[in-house]
Structures are given as structure tokens and as C-alpha cells.
């Protein structure tokens, strides 16, 4: 009988495949053994009455619930496997996607077993653990294996996260209790004692567990937006409002009743409240109601009056939402898996939206950049604001940022691995290989590219296209060391003497051209005429006093590097032995010696360079190294410091070896009775800067720092053990870190309290001076301020 005349005129949407009409594509809804769909078979193009589709959907739902047997018997795992699973769920690095089918179910049972170890819980809810086992197995059967993200693995991940939050707040027992058969656990928190999480009772904990494991049951692998745009009956039934979440709730309620858990839902006094709590907890996972939830939670934090049930509901919603989007807070390799899984699911939806001529509502994983951008957007828009607000609302849920020592890369291990890899090996400089680390000893063979000893870049891989380079925005920097020390087995750097005219140069861009055979090497030294020498910078201030040596102008010949070693001789630095250790170390660098095991150490200081030594406490001490014994000059004005020496500040350590060895040996003894607790570190650094840029004696700092370009440059090594409390850049007191940690103001701890430290670093860098800080404090030292100096480097 032809019944087409009884049907309403077909709409364009009704001409689609039947599976798309009901709530999902054939891709999402077909049955491959588990996870029955809402509509069953997908036939040919049909015109189906809306009422028939609803009946079909309802029938399929009952089929999904009633088909599953309740005679499931869990697999008995070996004790070692069970212990391994328990241990894995105790960490935030839990990876359910790496577990077998039996292990996934076992982990779920284990988490429920822990919950049932709470004293009186089973009696309060009236559901036994024996009923939980087939209930969980039934849910596992309804979760769709085809989904790459919204599957049972995700449900277990959410349940483990919920457990972690509750455990951190001491609301549930530790997993280790399962190693003690029969032991019960009593919560130490008083019921509703003021903190939000203590408002949860035994019924609430059970509901939260059930919601966590069943919150995505029957998920088709598509979003609510897709369901609404496709005008699916499921979306129409719920008027496009949280259609999937409401479906999950209804399906979960049916499965609960099927396995006898209806006693919790239909209790004459608490049943209605339990059903409402379960429904509100699951609906909170719909991101379309995220803003409303955040508003409610903020109001509760700000003291808004609320009933006990409202506080319990908000607490369950908060923990569920945090667990549902906890992936970005997991270790990177775990978070990356879940991000890729979600993008894979979204890509399937995007393809089907294109097939159905629907608006594209999700981003596909057509490039790693898109995947990364999607995660960055999600974290900034949803995850981080939620976690920040949750920390305020439930500070005892363990959501505060914490560092897992196992996740922190060890530079020592990486350095050691690279050292062992390249020990006794030869590095060929042709492109194509990763260069050895700068801390490894290796022999380089120049094949036309510079050895990494002379030139080293910050990355060895570059984007292959301009588009990828623009999207990645990878910064590029390089470190050049033209005077790097070579291995004895390496070929010396070729020396080219082009004559008085210097190297051949291009008239337009002036780079050295490749017209000489010597330039076939990656590194070549050129002998250059005076025209290549550095130019003495002009003075930016008129000299306000008389001097015997007027400032030089014009070019200057190359000069060896000058080094200043400055030691903290305040009371704490001396008493801790820091001064003695630093002096012994510098002595071995300059002249060699023996280590703690008696092995011989060769000197490693460039023989042509010169050194100077300064010490400081509440005053600055200069040393005339040209005299024997060495004379000390004290600058007590630490606000307007100056360099008191015209000659003898810098000497060649080889030429003055005996004097310097004696000086470094006796220096700790000279200050062993020091009683000055202060250290004028800022004033010392101004003195070091002045000493390196000044060509003349007794130059005040105000004059010496007024140069517009770099002078002769140099290196400053400061050994400090005391916070600078006097002089330039003095830092008084210690911030109350306890009040600032885990707040927006915490970033202030890493910023300088006085901008003078930034100015000192910038002035040193502008004059070609590198500053190296060696710190050994036993008290607060404010590295955020003084450490800023070492961030600046000379160009």
C-alpha cells in the first residue's frame, strides 16, 4: 500500500540519510559490535515522519539498555598487574589509553572499591559493590569504540581525575588501602565545616563517581552544535539545549535502574535530590553553559548566600568540569594524546559537515599549527580561568600548580648523555647532523661549514616554508666564539694575509667575498689593516675636571680581554667558606693545580689577558696588583663610587704569578674576622663597569657610564652570598611570598624591585661587558632583582 500521500511534503533535510536525521552520521552511529546507536540500520534515502523517528530513537535506546546481559564476571588479574594499576592511578600521569580492555574495567572497579572503603557508605546508599561491577561493564558496552575521544577511556580518565581531587582534599581513602583487606576508612573532615568540598556527603560522593564514569555514555562523536545545525530529532526534542548531556543523563538513569541502582534514585526522601544532583553535574559538562556556571561559582566565592544543596551541586559541577577538561594540566605527553584524539574526532565531524553542506563548527587537524592553536585557545578561554577560579573555591582539591620532579628535565643527565655520545668521536661539519652540546669535548673536521665551537645557533631545524615559518615564529639567535680553544688533534684555523688592502670586499654590501681559495674552509682568520680596527667612541659629556690623559679618538688596535673577579667579603660569605672556595677556584683557573682527588689540573686562562680583583662588603676594595705586597684601596662612598687606581688595577697573571698566588691564598685570611653583614653589590657593579670602560684613573662613575658606544669591553665575575642592603640598588626586607604564591601577584617575585638593576645590566651590555653572577646564599637574596643583570649580553 502506498502511504506516501499520508506523509507531509518532504523537506530538503528529510532527503538525507536516515542516520543523519536521527542524530548522527553513518560514520558515528553504525554498530561494529559495541556502542549501539540511536537509530539502528541506515537505509536508503527515506522520507520519515518525525514521530516515527522519535519512536525509533526510543526503541533503540531501550535496545541499548536491555540487550546487555548482567551476568558479567570480571577477569581476575594477577596481583602484580593489580598493584601496577593501583600505582599508575596514584599519579597525575595516568594514561588509560595505553591499557587493555580488561585493565580499563579493572581500574574502574578499583576506584569504586576505594570509595566503598569509606565507613558506612554502602549502608547509606543501599548499593553493593557486586551491583557496581555489571553496571560499569554495561556502561562500557554502550560507550562507542569508534570515538577517538568521547569513549570509555575518557570516562575513566575523568573518574581518576575526580578521585585525585577528592583524595587531595582528604574526602576519599588512598588507593594503598586496598592492600589491606577489610580495612575501613573514616574521613577526618567534619561535615560542612566551612570549606566548600566538605559540604559533600556520602550520597554526593557516590553520585559524583557515577556521573564521572557515565557522563558521556552513548556519545555519538558529534557536538551539540552539529546536532542542532542538522536539525536532528534528538536536538529537536531538547530544543537544542544540552541535547547530548540530557541524553547521557537519561541513558545513565535507565542503566542504573536496570542494575538495581534505582534504590538511590527513587528513595522516598532523597531520590528527587539525587536525580537532580546527577542531572546538574552531567549538564555542567556542556561548554555552552560554561559562562553561567562561572558566574554562579564566582558569586559563591564572593560570599553569595546559598543553600546546602546549591553548594553541593556547585561543588560536584566544579570537580566534574575540572576533571572533564583536565587534559591540558596533565604532563605534556599525556595532554598531547588527548588533544590529538579530540582533533581526530573533530576532523571526522568537519568532513561530514562539508558532506551535508552544513556550517563547519569545529577545526580539523590539517596541520600541527591548527592543533596547537586550538589547544592554546581552549586553555586561555576555558581551562585556565576555570582552574584559577576552582583554586579559590576549593583550595584543598590539589589544583594548585605543583612541580613533579619526575617531569622536570635534568640538564645534568642530558649533558652527561651527550658527553658520553661524543667522547673520542669526530664531528664532521657538513650539514645534516645534530651538533654536539657546548659542554661536550669533541674533535671537529672543517668541511666548509664552521665548527660549532666557533658558531652555534639556537636551533638546528628551520621551517621549510614561509607560511610555516610565519605560523611558528621560531626565534633565531647565534653565539659566536672566534677565539674558541681548539682540540690538539684539530687542524689550525687558516690565516690569510691579503696585504695592505685587506680582504676583498663587495662595493655594495661590503661582506667578505668568496674569491679566495682559503674561504673554502668554514672558519678563516684574516690579518686586517688599521681600517678594520674598532673606533674609540666619542665622549657624550664634557670632562668637568683636569686630566693628564685626554680622551683618545680614532681607531684603536685590538686588545686582549680584561677580567674582573669580585668577591663578597661580608660576614656570612666569609664564615660559610664561600670566599675561600672562590679564591681557590680562581687560582686553579689562572695557574692550574690539583683537584680534591689529587689529580693535576692545567691552567685554562688565556695567557695574554689581564685580570683585576675587587672585594666588597659595606665598602668597595680595589687592589694595586703592581706592588708587592698588594695594596688595598677602600672606597667608602658607595653612593657615588669611583675608580681610585690609575695603574696596577689590571695585570697579566702570568707575569705576576707569584704575587697573585700569594694574594689569592691570603685573601680569605685577611677577612676572616670581618663583622660587616652588609654587601653593596650594586655599587660594586658600577665600579666594575667604570673600571672596564675608563682609560684614565680616578674617573667618577657619572662620567664613565655616559659613553654612547662600547669601550674596550670585558668580563665581570661576581661571587656573592648576601642580599645587597646598602649602596646603589639596595634591597630592603623580604616580600611575603606565602601571600603571593599561586596568585596573579606571584609574577612580581620574579621582577626586579628596583629598576637600577635593569639599568646596570643595560649599561654593561652597551659597553660590551658581560656580567656573570655566582650566588651562594643561605638566606633570601632576591634573585629576581640582581639576577636581571646577567640576562643582558653585549651585542
mmCIF file of C-alpha atoms in Angstrom, residues 287-427:
data_model
loop_
_atom_site.group_PDB
_atom_site.id
_atom_site.type_symbol
_atom_site.label_atom_id
_atom_site.label_comp_id
_atom_site.label_asym_id
_atom_site.label_seq_id
_atom_site.Cartn_x
_atom_site.Cartn_y
_atom_site.Cartn_z
ATOM 1 C CA UNK A 287 30.502 24.177 27.369
ATOM 2 C CA UNK A 288 27.525 26.265 26.214
ATOM 3 C CA UNK A 289 26.575 26.764 29.887
ATOM 4 C CA UNK A 290 30.172 27.451 30.935
ATOM 5 C CA UNK A 291 29.689 31.194 31.384
ATOM 6 C CA UNK A 292 26.623 30.713 33.580
ATOM 7 C CA UNK A 293 28.494 28.208 35.707
ATOM 8 C CA UNK A 294 31.464 30.565 36.123
ATOM 9 C CA UNK A 295 29.073 33.319 37.196
ATOM 10 C CA UNK A 296 27.457 31.074 39.828
ATOM 11 C CA UNK A 297 30.808 29.896 41.147
ATOM 12 C CA UNK A 298 32.132 33.460 41.341
ATOM 13 C CA UNK A 299 29.081 34.516 43.290
ATOM 14 C CA UNK A 300 29.614 31.698 45.770
ATOM 15 C CA UNK A 301 33.259 32.699 46.202
ATOM 16 C CA UNK A 302 32.264 36.319 46.806
ATOM 17 C CA UNK A 303 30.013 35.346 49.697
ATOM 18 C CA UNK A 304 26.657 34.952 47.983
ATOM 19 C CA UNK A 305 24.184 33.198 50.282
ATOM 20 C CA UNK A 306 23.358 29.685 49.105
ATOM 21 C CA UNK A 307 21.526 26.633 50.324
ATOM 22 C CA UNK A 308 23.321 23.416 51.229
ATOM 23 C CA UNK A 309 22.123 21.685 48.062
ATOM 24 C CA UNK A 310 23.292 24.582 45.875
ATOM 25 C CA UNK A 311 26.755 24.370 47.412
ATOM 26 C CA UNK A 312 26.827 20.599 46.956
ATOM 27 C CA UNK A 313 25.688 20.914 43.350
ATOM 28 C CA UNK A 314 28.232 23.624 42.532
ATOM 29 C CA UNK A 315 30.995 21.559 44.149
ATOM 30 C CA UNK A 316 30.114 18.457 42.113
ATOM 31 C CA UNK A 317 29.828 20.517 38.934
ATOM 32 C CA UNK A 318 33.185 22.159 39.590
ATOM 33 C CA UNK A 319 35.017 18.901 40.175
ATOM 34 C CA UNK A 320 33.330 17.305 37.160
ATOM 35 C CA UNK A 321 34.169 20.203 34.834
ATOM 36 C CA UNK A 322 37.787 20.352 36.011
ATOM 37 C CA UNK A 323 38.124 16.601 35.511
ATOM 38 C CA UNK A 324 36.420 16.701 32.107
ATOM 39 C CA UNK A 325 38.886 19.284 30.772
ATOM 40 C CA UNK A 326 41.869 18.251 32.885
ATOM 41 C CA UNK A 327 43.906 17.135 29.873
ATOM 42 C CA UNK A 328 45.921 20.376 29.459
ATOM 43 C CA UNK A 329 47.004 20.134 33.106
ATOM 44 C CA UNK A 330 48.391 16.627 32.655
ATOM 45 C CA UNK A 331 52.054 16.040 31.717
ATOM 46 C CA UNK A 332 52.769 17.093 28.159
ATOM 47 C CA UNK A 333 52.878 13.639 26.548
ATOM 48 C CA UNK A 334 49.539 12.739 28.144
ATOM 49 C CA UNK A 335 47.921 16.048 27.201
ATOM 50 C CA UNK A 336 49.200 15.700 23.643
ATOM 51 C CA UNK A 337 47.484 12.330 23.211
ATOM 52 C CA UNK A 338 44.106 13.670 24.302
ATOM 53 C CA UNK A 339 44.483 16.792 22.172
ATOM 54 C CA UNK A 340 45.221 14.662 19.094
ATOM 55 C CA UNK A 341 42.331 12.315 19.886
ATOM 56 C CA UNK A 342 39.896 15.229 20.115
ATOM 57 C CA UNK A 343 41.194 16.778 16.895
ATOM 58 C CA UNK A 344 40.750 13.431 15.137
ATOM 59 C CA UNK A 345 37.118 13.298 16.246
ATOM 60 C CA UNK A 346 36.562 16.895 15.200
ATOM 61 C CA UNK A 347 38.112 16.222 11.800
ATOM 62 C CA UNK A 348 35.551 13.469 11.162
ATOM 63 C CA UNK A 349 32.764 15.862 12.058
ATOM 64 C CA UNK A 350 34.224 18.616 9.859
ATOM 65 C CA UNK A 351 34.309 16.232 6.891
ATOM 66 C CA UNK A 352 30.708 15.214 7.411
ATOM 67 C CA UNK A 353 29.588 18.818 7.858
ATOM 68 C CA UNK A 354 31.132 19.520 4.487
ATOM 69 C CA UNK A 355 29.377 16.480 3.017
ATOM 70 C CA UNK A 356 26.000 17.665 4.342
ATOM 71 C CA UNK A 357 26.604 21.302 3.325
ATOM 72 C CA UNK A 358 26.411 22.355 6.967
ATOM 73 C CA UNK A 359 28.443 25.174 8.519
ATOM 74 C CA UNK A 360 31.842 23.986 9.722
ATOM 75 C CA UNK A 361 31.745 24.323 13.507
ATOM 76 C CA UNK A 362 34.943 22.542 14.554
ATOM 77 C CA UNK A 363 38.549 22.723 13.486
ATOM 78 C CA UNK A 364 40.178 19.866 11.632
ATOM 79 C CA UNK A 365 43.685 18.623 12.284
ATOM 80 C CA UNK A 366 45.008 19.526 8.855
ATOM 81 C CA UNK A 367 48.193 20.906 10.408
ATOM 82 C CA UNK A 368 50.048 20.750 13.735
ATOM 83 C CA UNK A 369 49.730 24.522 13.977
ATOM 84 C CA UNK A 370 45.929 24.320 13.919
ATOM 85 C CA UNK A 371 46.014 21.676 16.630
ATOM 86 C CA UNK A 372 48.333 23.781 18.776
ATOM 87 C CA UNK A 373 46.313 26.952 18.245
ATOM 88 C CA UNK A 374 43.125 25.125 19.198
ATOM 89 C CA UNK A 375 44.699 23.988 22.457
ATOM 90 C CA UNK A 376 46.063 27.442 23.245
ATOM 91 C CA UNK A 377 42.621 28.973 22.642
ATOM 92 C CA UNK A 378 40.897 26.342 24.782
ATOM 93 C CA UNK A 379 43.366 26.776 27.647
ATOM 94 C CA UNK A 380 43.169 30.577 27.604
ATOM 95 C CA UNK A 381 39.390 30.719 27.149
ATOM 96 C CA UNK A 382 38.167 27.873 29.336
ATOM 97 C CA UNK A 383 40.689 25.667 31.155
ATOM 98 C CA UNK A 384 42.882 28.213 32.936
ATOM 99 C CA UNK A 385 40.058 30.553 34.074
ATOM 100 C CA UNK A 386 38.167 27.533 35.412
ATOM 101 C CA UNK A 387 41.147 26.150 37.293
ATOM 102 C CA UNK A 388 42.040 29.580 38.690
ATOM 103 C CA UNK A 389 38.517 30.043 39.996
ATOM 104 C CA UNK A 390 38.416 26.492 41.369
ATOM 105 C CA UNK A 391 41.604 27.101 43.339
ATOM 106 C CA UNK A 392 39.817 29.943 45.101
ATOM 107 C CA UNK A 393 36.605 27.993 45.649
ATOM 108 C CA UNK A 394 38.138 24.624 46.587
ATOM 109 C CA UNK A 395 41.737 25.341 47.616
ATOM 110 C CA UNK A 396 42.125 21.879 49.150
ATOM 111 C CA UNK A 397 41.360 19.951 45.930
ATOM 112 C CA UNK A 398 45.017 19.753 44.898
ATOM 113 C CA UNK A 399 44.610 22.015 41.872
ATOM 114 C CA UNK A 400 47.354 24.443 42.787
ATOM 115 C CA UNK A 401 50.280 24.358 40.360
ATOM 116 C CA UNK A 402 52.867 21.911 41.529
ATOM 117 C CA UNK A 403 56.131 20.677 40.121
ATOM 118 C CA UNK A 404 56.600 16.970 39.647
ATOM 119 C CA UNK A 405 60.296 16.307 39.994
ATOM 120 C CA UNK A 406 59.958 13.344 37.643
ATOM 121 C CA UNK A 407 58.686 15.646 34.894
ATOM 122 C CA UNK A 408 61.473 18.224 35.172
ATOM 123 C CA UNK A 409 64.144 17.578 32.539
ATOM 124 C CA UNK A 410 67.552 17.084 34.081
ATOM 125 C CA UNK A 411 70.196 19.190 32.318
ATOM 126 C CA UNK A 412 72.862 17.180 34.123
ATOM 127 C CA UNK A 413 71.606 13.919 32.628
ATOM 128 C CA UNK A 414 71.344 15.439 29.146
ATOM 129 C CA UNK A 415 74.840 16.884 29.379
ATOM 130 C CA UNK A 416 76.236 13.559 30.560
ATOM 131 C CA UNK A 417 74.464 11.616 27.804
ATOM 132 C CA UNK A 418 75.822 13.959 25.142
ATOM 133 C CA UNK A 419 79.316 13.822 26.637
ATOM 134 C CA UNK A 420 79.356 10.029 26.533
ATOM 135 C CA UNK A 421 77.982 10.042 22.994
ATOM 136 C CA UNK A 422 80.747 12.277 21.629
ATOM 137 C CA UNK A 423 83.652 11.174 23.802
ATOM 138 C CA UNK A 424 86.506 10.343 21.417
ATOM 139 C CA UNK A 425 84.265 10.935 18.381
ATOM 140 C CA UNK A 426 84.804 13.154 15.348
ATOM 141 C CA UNK A 427 82.174 15.682 14.258
#
